[in-house]
């Protein structure tokens, strides 16, 4: 019984602080680097800027660089993003805290592919072709066969089971759960 009480108190104290993966890393700003394939050496445009509507591959550009290990399949990634139709720039979505597990198909394919390898603090702009977005079916606010531009920032990457639970549940809810468990553990000791 004592160990249950001590464990619940320890967990409550631990949840009062931000978990290590939620601490914002220092961002080093550098000149944008284009990380794109199939550059045409005959044009003066960078591949990202030479994106053509309906092309088959996605293009991306980092405008800020994060630190730490890059996101990979199985990681739970927290990202903020603004989604726009390309090239019109009409915004169709904005999310300050979109959480998903890489490789589970919970995000559109171009989003997962485009964020793979990015670190916490990375700011990346994706240009996503229809084949890697919503294709011929479209989605709410997104016409069929639309090219998209996603401005993303990686907020956190969770790798351990505990980090993944906290990322999905949230620190506030986890702290409330720990307090409730602690109260349940203490209840037999309280006078009736």
PDB file of C-alpha atoms in Angstrom:
ATOM      1  CA  UNK A   1       0.000   0.000   0.000  1.00  0.00           C
ATOM      2  CA  UNK A   2       2.832   2.392   0.878  1.00  0.00           C
ATOM      3  CA  UNK A   3       4.497   1.729  -2.454  1.00  0.00           C
ATOM      4  CA  UNK A   4       1.251   2.564  -4.310  1.00  0.00           C
ATOM      5  CA  UNK A   5       0.973   5.855  -2.429  1.00  0.00           C
ATOM      6  CA  UNK A   6       4.607   6.723  -3.058  1.00  0.00           C
ATOM      7  CA  UNK A   7       4.272   5.811  -6.728  1.00  0.00           C
ATOM      8  CA  UNK A   8       1.159   7.953  -7.177  1.00  0.00           C
ATOM      9  CA  UNK A   9       2.817  10.914  -5.416  1.00  0.00           C
ATOM     10  CA  UNK A  10       5.933  10.511  -7.547  1.00  0.00           C
ATOM     11  CA  UNK A  11       3.867  10.355 -10.747  1.00  0.00           C
ATOM     12  CA  UNK A  12       1.799  13.379  -9.726  1.00  0.00           C
ATOM     13  CA  UNK A  13       4.976  15.347  -9.089  1.00  0.00           C
ATOM     14  CA  UNK A  14       6.485  14.168 -12.368  1.00  0.00           C
ATOM     15  CA  UNK A  15       3.411  15.206 -14.346  1.00  0.00           C
ATOM     16  CA  UNK A  16       3.555  18.713 -12.888  1.00  0.00           C
ATOM     17  CA  UNK A  17       6.549  19.372 -15.099  1.00  0.00           C
ATOM     18  CA  UNK A  18       6.751  19.246 -18.876  1.00  0.00           C
ATOM     19  CA  UNK A  19       8.080  15.911 -20.103  1.00  0.00           C
ATOM     20  CA  UNK A  20      11.515  16.026 -21.782  1.00  0.00           C
ATOM     21  CA  UNK A  21      10.066  15.719 -25.308  1.00  0.00           C
ATOM     22  CA  UNK A  22       7.859  18.783 -24.790  1.00  0.00           C
ATOM     23  CA  UNK A  23      10.736  21.145 -24.020  1.00  0.00           C
ATOM     24  CA  UNK A  24      11.215  23.467 -26.955  1.00  0.00           C
ATOM     25  CA  UNK A  25      14.650  23.039 -28.471  1.00  0.00           C
ATOM     26  CA  UNK A  26      16.736  25.952 -29.648  1.00  0.00           C
ATOM     27  CA  UNK A  27      16.187  26.627 -33.327  1.00  0.00           C
ATOM     28  CA  UNK A  28      19.158  27.653 -35.413  1.00  0.00           C
ATOM     29  CA  UNK A  29      18.101  29.818 -38.335  1.00  0.00           C
ATOM     30  CA  UNK A  30      20.014  29.303 -41.538  1.00  0.00           C
ATOM     31  CA  UNK A  31      19.481  30.059 -45.182  1.00  0.00           C
ATOM     32  CA  UNK A  32      16.711  27.910 -46.608  1.00  0.00           C
ATOM     33  CA  UNK A  33      17.964  24.677 -48.123  1.00  0.00           C
ATOM     34  CA  UNK A  34      16.022  22.900 -50.807  1.00  0.00           C
ATOM     35  CA  UNK A  35      15.776  19.187 -50.126  1.00  0.00           C
ATOM     36  CA  UNK A  36      14.141  18.168 -53.349  1.00  0.00           C
ATOM     37  CA  UNK A  37      14.761  15.575 -56.029  1.00  0.00           C
ATOM     38  CA  UNK A  38      15.138  15.828 -59.793  1.00  0.00           C
ATOM     39  CA  UNK A  39      16.553  19.352 -60.101  1.00  0.00           C
ATOM     40  CA  UNK A  40      16.654  20.573 -63.690  1.00  0.00           C
ATOM     41  CA  UNK A  41      20.066  22.115 -64.269  1.00  0.00           C
ATOM     42  CA  UNK A  42      18.815  24.090 -67.300  1.00  0.00           C
ATOM     43  CA  UNK A  43      16.566  26.338 -65.229  1.00  0.00           C
ATOM     44  CA  UNK A  44      17.526  29.054 -62.763  1.00  0.00           C
ATOM     45  CA  UNK A  45      14.618  28.118 -60.467  1.00  0.00           C
ATOM     46  CA  UNK A  46      15.149  25.894 -57.463  1.00  0.00           C
ATOM     47  CA  UNK A  47      13.108  22.666 -57.647  1.00  0.00           C
ATOM     48  CA  UNK A  48      10.795  23.830 -54.829  1.00  0.00           C
ATOM     49  CA  UNK A  49      10.056  27.035 -56.716  1.00  0.00           C
ATOM     50  CA  UNK A  50       9.678  25.139 -59.994  1.00  0.00           C
ATOM     51  CA  UNK A  51       6.864  22.948 -58.635  1.00  0.00           C
ATOM     52  CA  UNK A  52       4.328  22.237 -61.371  1.00  0.00           C
ATOM     53  CA  UNK A  53       0.652  21.665 -60.696  1.00  0.00           C
ATOM     54  CA  UNK A  54      -0.257  17.989 -60.623  1.00  0.00           C
ATOM     55  CA  UNK A  55       3.308  16.708 -60.622  1.00  0.00           C
ATOM     56  CA  UNK A  56       3.881  13.261 -59.094  1.00  0.00           C
ATOM     57  CA  UNK A  57       6.453  14.025 -56.381  1.00  0.00           C
ATOM     58  CA  UNK A  58       6.218  16.233 -53.362  1.00  0.00           C
ATOM     59  CA  UNK A  59       8.706  19.059 -52.813  1.00  0.00           C
ATOM     60  CA  UNK A  60       9.756  20.613 -49.540  1.00  0.00           C
ATOM     61  CA  UNK A  61      11.875  23.402 -48.165  1.00  0.00           C
ATOM     62  CA  UNK A  62      13.147  23.952 -44.628  1.00  0.00           C
ATOM     63  CA  UNK A  63      13.150  27.556 -43.400  1.00  0.00           C
ATOM     64  CA  UNK A  64      14.291  26.756 -39.842  1.00  0.00           C
ATOM     65  CA  UNK A  65      16.252  23.784 -38.629  1.00  0.00           C
ATOM     66  CA  UNK A  66      15.552  21.842 -35.469  1.00  0.00           C
ATOM     67  CA  UNK A  67      17.712  19.629 -33.318  1.00  0.00           C
ATOM     68  CA  UNK A  68      17.741  16.002 -32.262  1.00  0.00           C
ATOM     69  CA  UNK A  69      16.869  12.817 -34.075  1.00  0.00           C
ATOM     70  CA  UNK A  70      14.503  13.119 -37.023  1.00  0.00           C
ATOM     71  CA  UNK A  71      10.951  11.762 -37.056  1.00  0.00           C
ATOM     72  CA  UNK A  72      10.581   8.199 -38.300  1.00  0.00           C
ATOM     73  CA  UNK A  73       7.946   5.477 -38.553  1.00  0.00           C
ATOM     74  CA  UNK A  74       6.470   4.636 -35.151  1.00  0.00           C
ATOM     75  CA  UNK A  75       7.161   8.064 -33.614  1.00  0.00           C
ATOM     76  CA  UNK A  76       4.255  10.155 -32.342  1.00  0.00           C
ATOM     77  CA  UNK A  77       4.717  13.608 -33.873  1.00  0.00           C
ATOM     78  CA  UNK A  78       3.121  16.844 -32.685  1.00  0.00           C
ATOM     79  CA  UNK A  79       3.025  19.451 -35.442  1.00  0.00           C
ATOM     80  CA  UNK A  80       1.383  22.806 -36.019  1.00  0.00           C
ATOM     81  CA  UNK A  81       0.421  23.575 -39.595  1.00  0.00           C
ATOM     82  CA  UNK A  82      -1.431  25.853 -41.949  1.00  0.00           C
ATOM     83  CA  UNK A  83      -2.854  24.148 -45.034  1.00  0.00           C
ATOM     84  CA  UNK A  84      -3.422  26.161 -48.207  1.00  0.00           C
ATOM     85  CA  UNK A  85      -4.498  25.396 -51.745  1.00  0.00           C
ATOM     86  CA  UNK A  86      -1.616  25.839 -54.172  1.00  0.00           C
ATOM     87  CA  UNK A  87      -1.112  28.181 -55.999  1.00  0.00           C
ATOM     88  CA  UNK A  88      -4.128  30.288 -54.895  1.00  0.00           C
ATOM     89  CA  UNK A  89      -3.013  30.389 -51.254  1.00  0.00           C
ATOM     90  CA  UNK A  90      -6.593  29.964 -49.960  1.00  0.00           C
ATOM     91  CA  UNK A  91      -6.348  28.519 -46.445  1.00  0.00           C
ATOM     92  CA  UNK A  92      -8.398  25.365 -45.851  1.00  0.00           C
ATOM     93  CA  UNK A  93      -7.051  24.259 -42.478  1.00  0.00           C
ATOM     94  CA  UNK A  94      -5.028  25.379 -39.480  1.00  0.00           C
ATOM     95  CA  UNK A  95      -4.050  23.292 -36.473  1.00  0.00           C
ATOM     96  CA  UNK A  96      -1.796  24.322 -33.586  1.00  0.00           C
ATOM     97  CA  UNK A  97      -1.422  20.788 -32.218  1.00  0.00           C
ATOM     98  CA  UNK A  98      -1.971  17.960 -34.686  1.00  0.00           C
ATOM     99  CA  UNK A  99      -0.760  14.683 -33.161  1.00  0.00           C
ATOM    100  CA  UNK A 100      -0.314  11.492 -35.180  1.00  0.00           C
ATOM    101  CA  UNK A 101       1.845   8.371 -35.277  1.00  0.00           C
ATOM    102  CA  UNK A 102       4.132   8.189 -38.307  1.00  0.00           C
ATOM    103  CA  UNK A 103       3.406   5.246 -40.601  1.00  0.00           C
ATOM    104  CA  UNK A 104      -0.113   4.517 -39.313  1.00  0.00           C
ATOM    105  CA  UNK A 105      -1.975   6.309 -42.107  1.00  0.00           C
ATOM    106  CA  UNK A 106      -3.667   8.829 -39.797  1.00  0.00           C
ATOM    107  CA  UNK A 107      -2.417  11.747 -41.904  1.00  0.00           C
ATOM    108  CA  UNK A 108      -2.440  12.198 -45.679  1.00  0.00           C
ATOM    109  CA  UNK A 109       0.500  10.378 -47.338  1.00  0.00           C
ATOM    110  CA  UNK A 110       2.234  13.588 -48.457  1.00  0.00           C
ATOM    111  CA  UNK A 111       2.140  14.956 -44.910  1.00  0.00           C
ATOM    112  CA  UNK A 112       3.813  11.861 -43.422  1.00  0.00           C
ATOM    113  CA  UNK A 113       6.331  11.572 -46.263  1.00  0.00           C
ATOM    114  CA  UNK A 114       7.152  15.273 -46.158  1.00  0.00           C
ATOM    115  CA  UNK A 115       7.749  15.353 -42.394  1.00  0.00           C
ATOM    116  CA  UNK A 116       9.863  12.185 -42.237  1.00  0.00           C
ATOM    117  CA  UNK A 117      13.361  13.012 -41.039  1.00  0.00           C
ATOM    118  CA  UNK A 118      12.467  16.449 -39.641  1.00  0.00           C
ATOM    119  CA  UNK A 119      13.533  17.352 -36.088  1.00  0.00           C
ATOM    120  CA  UNK A 120      11.853  19.205 -33.235  1.00  0.00           C
ATOM    121  CA  UNK A 121      11.913  22.890 -34.152  1.00  0.00           C
ATOM    122  CA  UNK A 122      12.052  22.314 -37.915  1.00  0.00           C
ATOM    123  CA  UNK A 123       9.858  24.638 -39.973  1.00  0.00           C
ATOM    124  CA  UNK A 124       9.114  23.006 -43.304  1.00  0.00           C
ATOM    125  CA  UNK A 125       6.930  24.008 -46.224  1.00  0.00           C
ATOM    126  CA  UNK A 126       5.535  21.101 -48.252  1.00  0.00           C
ATOM    127  CA  UNK A 127       4.093  21.265 -51.749  1.00  0.00           C
ATOM    128  CA  UNK A 128       1.932  18.174 -52.038  1.00  0.00           C
ATOM    129  CA  UNK A 129       0.546  16.855 -55.350  1.00  0.00           C
ATOM    130  CA  UNK A 130      -3.034  15.505 -55.490  1.00  0.00           C
ATOM    131  CA  UNK A 131      -1.766  11.908 -55.650  1.00  0.00           C
ATOM    132  CA  UNK A 132      -0.244  12.316 -52.165  1.00  0.00           C
ATOM    133  CA  UNK A 133      -3.075  14.462 -50.798  1.00  0.00           C
ATOM    134  CA  UNK A 134      -6.816  13.912 -51.288  1.00  0.00           C
ATOM    135  CA  UNK A 135      -6.744  13.070 -55.015  1.00  0.00           C
ATOM    136  CA  UNK A 136      -9.936  12.775 -57.041  1.00  0.00           C
ATOM    137  CA  UNK A 137     -12.172  12.564 -53.958  1.00  0.00           C
ATOM    138  CA  UNK A 138     -11.130  15.909 -52.426  1.00  0.00           C
ATOM    139  CA  UNK A 139     -12.117  16.762 -48.843  1.00  0.00           C
ATOM    140  CA  UNK A 140     -14.045  19.414 -46.927  1.00  0.00           C
ATOM    141  CA  UNK A 141     -12.811  22.755 -48.247  1.00  0.00           C
ATOM    142  CA  UNK A 142     -10.457  21.063 -50.717  1.00  0.00           C
ATOM    143  CA  UNK A 143     -11.587  20.662 -54.347  1.00  0.00           C
ATOM    144  CA  UNK A 144     -10.849  17.413 -56.178  1.00  0.00           C
ATOM    145  CA  UNK A 145      -7.320  17.007 -57.589  1.00  0.00           C
ATOM    146  CA  UNK A 146      -5.943  19.980 -55.646  1.00  0.00           C
ATOM    147  CA  UNK A 147      -2.283  20.651 -55.054  1.00  0.00           C
ATOM    148  CA  UNK A 148      -1.618  21.723 -51.470  1.00  0.00           C
ATOM    149  CA  UNK A 149       0.970  23.794 -49.640  1.00  0.00           C
ATOM    150  CA  UNK A 150       1.474  22.975 -45.962  1.00  0.00           C
ATOM    151  CA  UNK A 151       3.476  25.262 -43.664  1.00  0.00           C
ATOM    152  CA  UNK A 152       4.535  23.002 -40.779  1.00  0.00           C
ATOM    153  CA  UNK A 153       6.506  23.240 -37.544  1.00  0.00           C
ATOM    154  CA  UNK A 154       7.519  20.141 -35.595  1.00  0.00           C
ATOM    155  CA  UNK A 155       6.643  20.802 -31.937  1.00  0.00           C
ATOM    156  CA  UNK A 156       7.504  17.425 -30.368  1.00  0.00           C
ATOM    157  CA  UNK A 157       8.511  13.880 -31.238  1.00  0.00           C
ATOM    158  CA  UNK A 158       7.601  11.113 -28.783  1.00  0.00           C
ATOM    159  CA  UNK A 159       9.439   7.802 -28.967  1.00  0.00           C
ATOM    160  CA  UNK A 160       9.116   5.914 -25.664  1.00  0.00           C
ATOM    161  CA  UNK A 161       5.793   4.339 -24.662  1.00  0.00           C
ATOM    162  CA  UNK A 162       5.354   6.840 -21.796  1.00  0.00           C
ATOM    163  CA  UNK A 163       6.061   9.799 -24.091  1.00  0.00           C
ATOM    164  CA  UNK A 164       3.583   8.452 -26.658  1.00  0.00           C
ATOM    165  CA  UNK A 165       0.845   8.123 -24.026  1.00  0.00           C
ATOM    166  CA  UNK A 166       1.491  11.658 -22.764  1.00  0.00           C
ATOM    167  CA  UNK A 167       1.514  13.000 -26.327  1.00  0.00           C
ATOM    168  CA  UNK A 168      -1.841  11.371 -27.113  1.00  0.00           C
ATOM    169  CA  UNK A 169      -3.525  12.024 -23.755  1.00  0.00           C
ATOM    170  CA  UNK A 170      -1.885  15.331 -22.845  1.00  0.00           C
ATOM    171  CA  UNK A 171       0.067  16.261 -19.734  1.00  0.00           C
ATOM    172  CA  UNK A 172      -2.940  17.911 -18.051  1.00  0.00           C
ATOM    173  CA  UNK A 173      -5.168  14.841 -18.400  1.00  0.00           C
ATOM    174  CA  UNK A 174      -2.338  12.526 -17.317  1.00  0.00           C
ATOM    175  CA  UNK A 175      -1.773  14.637 -14.190  1.00  0.00           C
ATOM    176  CA  UNK A 176      -5.496  14.483 -13.320  1.00  0.00           C
ATOM    177  CA  UNK A 177      -5.461  10.714 -13.803  1.00  0.00           C
ATOM    178  CA  UNK A 178      -2.435  10.352 -11.516  1.00  0.00           C
ATOM    179  CA  UNK A 179      -4.075  12.481  -8.823  1.00  0.00           C
ATOM    180  CA  UNK A 180      -7.249  10.368  -9.032  1.00  0.00           C
ATOM    181  CA  UNK A 181      -5.227   7.155  -8.734  1.00  0.00           C
ATOM    182  CA  UNK A 182      -3.389   8.650  -5.771  1.00  0.00           C
ATOM    183  CA  UNK A 183      -6.666   9.561  -4.057  1.00  0.00           C
ATOM    184  CA  UNK A 184      -7.998   6.064  -4.633  1.00  0.00           C
ATOM    185  CA  UNK A 185      -4.819   4.608  -3.128  1.00  0.00           C
ATOM    186  CA  UNK A 186      -5.154   6.905  -0.086  1.00  0.00           C
ATOM    187  CA  UNK A 187      -8.884   6.357   0.428  1.00  0.00           C
ATOM    188  CA  UNK A 188      -8.520   3.254   2.688  1.00  0.00           C
ATOM    189  CA  UNK A 189      -6.331   5.324   5.024  1.00  0.00           C
ATOM    190  CA  UNK A 190      -8.840   8.146   5.409  1.00  0.00           C
ATOM    191  CA  UNK A 191     -11.167   8.136   8.423  1.00  0.00           C
ATOM    192  CA  UNK A 192     -14.738   7.103   7.661  1.00  0.00           C
TER     193      UNK A 192
END
